[in-house]
Short mmCIF file of C-alpha atoms and ligand atoms in Angstrom, two decimals:
data_model
loop_
_atom_site.label_atom_id
_atom_site.label_comp_id
_atom_site.label_asym_id
_atom_site.label_seq_id
_atom_site.Cartn_x
_atom_site.Cartn_y
_atom_site.Cartn_z
CA MET A 333 78.41 -10.74 13.93
CA ARG A 334 78.22 -7.48 12.10
CA ILE A 335 76.61 -4.39 13.56
CA LEU A 336 75.74 -1.17 11.76
CA ILE A 337 75.88 2.13 13.62
CA ILE A 338 74.02 5.08 12.08
CA GLU A 339 74.93 8.11 14.16
CA ASP A 340 76.15 11.56 13.11
CA GLU A 341 77.62 12.61 16.44
CA LYS A 342 81.19 11.52 15.98
CA GLU A 343 81.98 11.18 19.68
CA ILE A 344 79.06 8.83 20.26
CA ALA A 345 79.73 6.87 17.08
CA ASP A 346 83.43 6.43 17.96
CA GLY A 347 82.53 5.39 21.50
CA LEU A 348 80.02 2.81 20.26
CA GLU A 349 82.45 1.46 17.72
CA ALA A 350 85.13 1.02 20.40
CA ILE A 351 82.75 -0.72 22.82
CA LEU A 352 81.37 -3.09 20.19
CA SER A 353 84.75 -3.88 18.66
CA ARG A 354 86.06 -4.78 22.08
CA GLU A 355 83.22 -7.32 22.30
CA ASN A 356 84.39 -8.77 18.98
CA TYR A 357 81.53 -7.50 16.87
CA SER A 358 82.40 -6.27 13.40
CA VAL A 359 81.25 -2.68 13.21
CA ASP A 360 80.48 -0.26 10.39
CA VAL A 361 79.63 3.37 11.06
CA VAL A 362 77.74 5.76 8.81
CA ASP A 363 76.95 9.39 9.69
CA ASN A 364 73.79 10.13 7.71
CA GLY A 365 70.38 8.66 7.08
CA ILE A 366 70.67 8.18 3.31
CA SER A 367 73.83 6.05 3.46
CA GLY A 368 72.43 4.39 6.55
CA LEU A 369 69.41 3.21 4.61
CA ASP A 370 71.64 1.87 1.80
CA TYR A 371 73.70 -0.06 4.33
CA ILE A 372 70.65 -1.51 6.07
CA LEU A 373 69.19 -2.58 2.73
CA SER A 374 72.39 -4.49 1.94
CA GLY A 375 71.06 -7.18 4.30
CA MET A 376 74.54 -7.75 5.66
CA TYR A 377 73.93 -6.80 9.27
CA ASP A 378 72.85 -8.75 12.31
CA LEU A 379 71.72 -5.61 14.08
CA ALA A 380 71.55 -1.82 13.54
CA VAL A 381 71.88 0.95 16.12
CA LEU A 382 70.02 3.90 14.64
CA ASP A 383 70.02 7.51 15.84
CA ILE A 384 66.83 9.49 15.24
CA MET A 385 68.18 12.98 14.50
CA LEU A 386 70.31 12.45 11.41
CA PRO A 387 71.26 14.56 8.41
CA GLY A 388 69.85 13.48 5.06
CA MET A 389 66.98 11.36 6.32
CA ASN A 390 65.89 10.99 9.94
CA GLY A 391 66.11 7.68 11.73
CA ILE A 392 62.35 7.09 11.83
CA ASP A 393 62.11 7.49 8.06
CA VAL A 394 65.14 5.22 7.56
CA LEU A 395 63.45 2.61 9.70
CA LYS A 396 60.04 2.90 7.98
CA LYS A 397 61.64 2.67 4.55
CA ALA A 398 63.77 -0.36 5.56
CA ARG A 399 60.75 -2.17 7.03
CA SER A 400 58.66 -1.37 3.94
CA GLU A 401 61.41 -3.00 1.85
CA GLY A 402 61.04 -6.13 3.96
CA VAL A 403 64.24 -5.78 5.97
CA THR A 404 63.83 -7.57 9.30
CA VAL A 405 67.21 -6.81 10.90
CA PRO A 406 66.80 -5.93 14.62
CA VAL A 407 67.01 -2.15 15.11
CA ILE A 408 67.79 -0.37 18.37
CA LEU A 409 66.94 3.33 18.25
CA LEU A 410 69.06 5.95 19.98
CA THR A 411 66.89 8.70 21.38
CA ALA A 412 67.48 11.85 23.37
CA LYS A 413 65.77 12.04 26.77
CA SER A 414 63.10 14.48 25.72
CA GLN A 415 61.91 12.57 22.70
CA LEU A 416 59.22 10.38 24.24
CA SER A 417 56.99 10.76 21.17
CA ASP A 418 59.91 9.64 19.00
CA LYS A 419 60.25 6.45 21.04
CA ILE A 420 56.60 5.62 20.56
CA GLU A 421 56.70 6.45 16.88
CA GLY A 422 59.93 4.47 16.56
CA LEU A 423 58.49 1.35 18.11
CA ASP A 424 55.35 1.77 15.97
CA SER A 425 57.58 2.05 12.93
CA GLY A 426 59.23 -1.27 13.56
CA ALA A 427 62.10 -0.62 15.98
CA ASP A 428 62.84 -3.58 18.25
CA ASP A 429 64.09 -1.53 21.15
CA TYR A 430 65.36 1.92 22.05
CA ILE A 431 67.96 3.31 24.35
CA THR A 432 68.12 6.83 25.72
CA LYS A 433 71.21 8.98 25.38
CA PRO A 434 73.41 9.26 27.37
CA PHE A 435 73.42 5.49 27.71
CA ASP A 436 75.36 3.02 29.72
CA ALA A 437 77.64 0.74 27.66
CA GLU A 438 76.72 -2.38 29.63
CA GLU A 439 73.03 -1.72 29.17
CA LEU A 440 73.42 -1.28 25.44
CA LEU A 441 75.47 -4.47 25.17
CA ALA A 442 72.82 -6.40 27.10
CA ARG A 443 70.13 -5.14 24.73
CA ILE A 444 72.20 -6.02 21.68
CA ARG A 445 72.71 -9.52 23.06
CA ALA A 446 69.00 -9.86 23.73
CA ARG A 447 68.06 -8.65 20.26
CA THR A 448 70.53 -10.79 18.39
CA ARG A 449 69.41 -13.77 20.43
CA ALA A 450 65.79 -13.07 19.48
CA SER A 451 66.74 -13.09 15.80
CA GLY A 452 68.37 -16.47 16.14
CA SER A 453 71.98 -15.37 15.83
CA ALA A 454 74.82 -16.11 18.24
CA SER A 455 73.50 -15.51 21.70
CA SER A 456 75.61 -16.76 24.51
CA ASP A 457 79.32 -16.90 24.86
CA GLU A 458 79.60 -20.30 23.25
CA LEU A 459 78.50 -21.84 19.97
CA SER A 460 78.72 -25.54 19.34
CA PHE A 461 78.61 -27.75 16.29
CA GLY A 462 79.49 -31.43 16.11
CA ASP A 463 82.32 -31.95 18.60
CA ILE A 464 83.60 -28.37 18.56
CA ILE A 465 82.82 -25.41 20.79
CA LEU A 466 83.63 -21.82 19.83
CA SER A 467 84.11 -19.50 22.79
CA LYS A 468 83.64 -15.81 22.11
CA HIS A 469 85.05 -14.64 25.38
CA ARG A 470 88.20 -16.73 25.05
CA GLN A 471 88.40 -16.42 21.26
CA GLU A 472 89.17 -20.08 21.04
CA LEU A 473 87.99 -23.27 19.46
CA ARG A 474 87.77 -26.40 21.56
CA CYS A 475 87.36 -30.09 20.95
CA GLY A 476 87.41 -32.22 24.08
CA GLU A 477 90.61 -31.41 25.97
CA ARG A 478 92.29 -29.69 23.06
CA SER A 479 91.86 -26.00 22.29
CA VAL A 480 93.38 -23.40 20.05
CA LYS A 481 93.27 -19.59 20.01
CA LEU A 482 91.78 -17.90 16.98
CA GLY A 483 92.73 -14.55 15.46
CA HIS A 484 89.95 -11.98 15.21
CA LYS A 485 89.11 -12.67 11.54
CA GLU A 486 89.41 -16.42 12.02
CA PHE A 487 86.94 -16.14 14.87
CA GLN A 488 84.47 -14.07 12.83
CA LEU A 489 84.65 -16.49 9.93
CA MET A 490 84.18 -19.55 12.12
CA GLU A 491 81.30 -17.89 13.96
CA CYS A 492 79.58 -17.12 10.66
CA LEU A 493 79.97 -20.69 9.48
CA MET A 494 78.71 -22.12 12.77
CA ILE A 495 75.67 -19.85 13.00
CA ASN A 496 74.79 -20.85 9.45
CA SER A 497 75.81 -24.47 9.82
CA SER A 498 72.81 -25.81 7.94
CA ARG A 499 73.69 -24.14 4.67
CA ILE A 500 76.46 -23.23 2.28
CA MET A 501 77.57 -19.65 2.90
CA PRO A 502 78.28 -17.77 -0.32
CA LYS A 503 81.83 -16.46 -0.42
CA ASP A 504 80.66 -12.87 -0.98
CA THR A 505 78.38 -13.01 2.04
CA LEU A 506 81.17 -14.31 4.26
CA ILE A 507 83.58 -11.64 3.01
CA THR A 508 81.03 -8.91 3.63
CA LYS A 509 80.22 -10.20 7.10
CA VAL A 510 83.83 -10.60 8.13
CA TRP A 511 85.67 -7.84 6.23
CA GLY A 512 82.86 -5.40 5.52
CA PRO A 513 81.03 -4.18 2.43
CA LEU A 514 83.62 -1.60 1.44
CA ASP A 515 86.75 -3.66 1.68
CA ASP A 516 87.88 -5.46 -1.44
CA THR A 517 91.57 -5.51 -0.60
CA GLU A 518 91.20 -8.71 1.37
CA TYR A 519 88.98 -10.40 -1.16
CA ASN A 520 91.33 -13.30 -1.76
CA ASN A 521 92.33 -13.62 1.85
CA ILE A 522 89.30 -15.69 2.66
CA GLU A 523 91.03 -18.78 1.24
CA VAL A 524 93.99 -18.08 3.48
CA TYR A 525 91.78 -17.78 6.55
CA VAL A 526 89.88 -20.92 5.67
CA SER A 527 93.17 -22.78 5.43
CA PHE A 528 94.24 -21.43 8.84
CA LEU A 529 90.96 -22.66 10.30
CA ARG A 530 91.33 -26.07 8.67
CA LYS A 531 94.79 -26.43 10.22
CA LYS A 532 93.41 -25.48 13.60
CA LEU A 533 90.51 -27.93 13.29
CA ARG A 534 93.05 -30.68 12.53
CA PHE A 535 95.20 -29.57 15.44
CA ILE A 536 92.36 -30.00 17.93
CA LYS A 537 91.44 -33.31 16.21
CA ALA A 538 87.91 -32.13 15.48
CA SER A 539 85.58 -34.25 13.42
CA VAL A 540 84.22 -31.02 11.93
CA GLN A 541 85.56 -29.83 8.62
CA ILE A 542 85.13 -26.81 6.35
CA VAL A 543 83.89 -27.87 2.96
CA THR A 544 84.42 -25.84 -0.21
CA THR A 545 81.64 -25.97 -2.78
CA LYS A 546 83.23 -24.72 -5.95
CA ASN A 547 81.83 -21.40 -7.26
CA VAL A 548 79.36 -21.28 -4.38
CA GLY A 549 80.99 -20.96 -1.00
CA TYR A 550 81.83 -22.67 2.26
CA SER A 551 80.01 -24.76 4.82
CA ILE A 552 80.89 -26.85 7.84
CA GLU A 553 80.03 -30.46 8.33
CA VAL A 554 80.86 -33.38 10.54
CA LYS A 555 83.29 -35.78 8.86
CA ASP A 556 81.93 -39.18 8.05
CA ASN A 557 84.35 -41.56 9.72
CA GLY A 558 82.68 -44.71 8.45
CA1 LIG B 621 72.08 12.79 15.83
#
């Protein structure tokens, strides 16, 4: 899952990035409202944490503009204690939740989990598809008694495929979700990671496979053994 942080106070942004990365979210940070809006409009995020007082464009305006463009990504506003009117305006403008600075990391994580669950993304610690179970906490893939550890990118890729198991994920979308919108150095690595995952699926004797649809992308499906 990919989370966008729009926050100009470097200390807070760095802290958030560290907390979320430790929980295996992919995180992008921007420090002003104008870039923040561009990033939100990319549609590549599962959730955005949005500060209100920002250079360029304030958080409320970013939010209003994003909602008026039809972006439905869950947004958690960061507000200072005194800004009660901002909270009300924020919720009226389409925020899903807000948290008051200084905030407690556990509380923020709980709210992020709640919000991403509400949007239908990965919610609990485990995702399942066919005969496989992906554990976020253990960073492993399981099939019956057999299990295998996944690297961070492998995990992100598998999670993306499992959350979107009913459709073919375009290669560009997967790359953006796993490696980020600004990173083109790893563009061709996706094939390498898919091949790692295929080996691991074989190792745990899963009946699930990753299917390549040429010039479109990747999907997962349960092998037909008949
Ligand atoms: Ca600020």
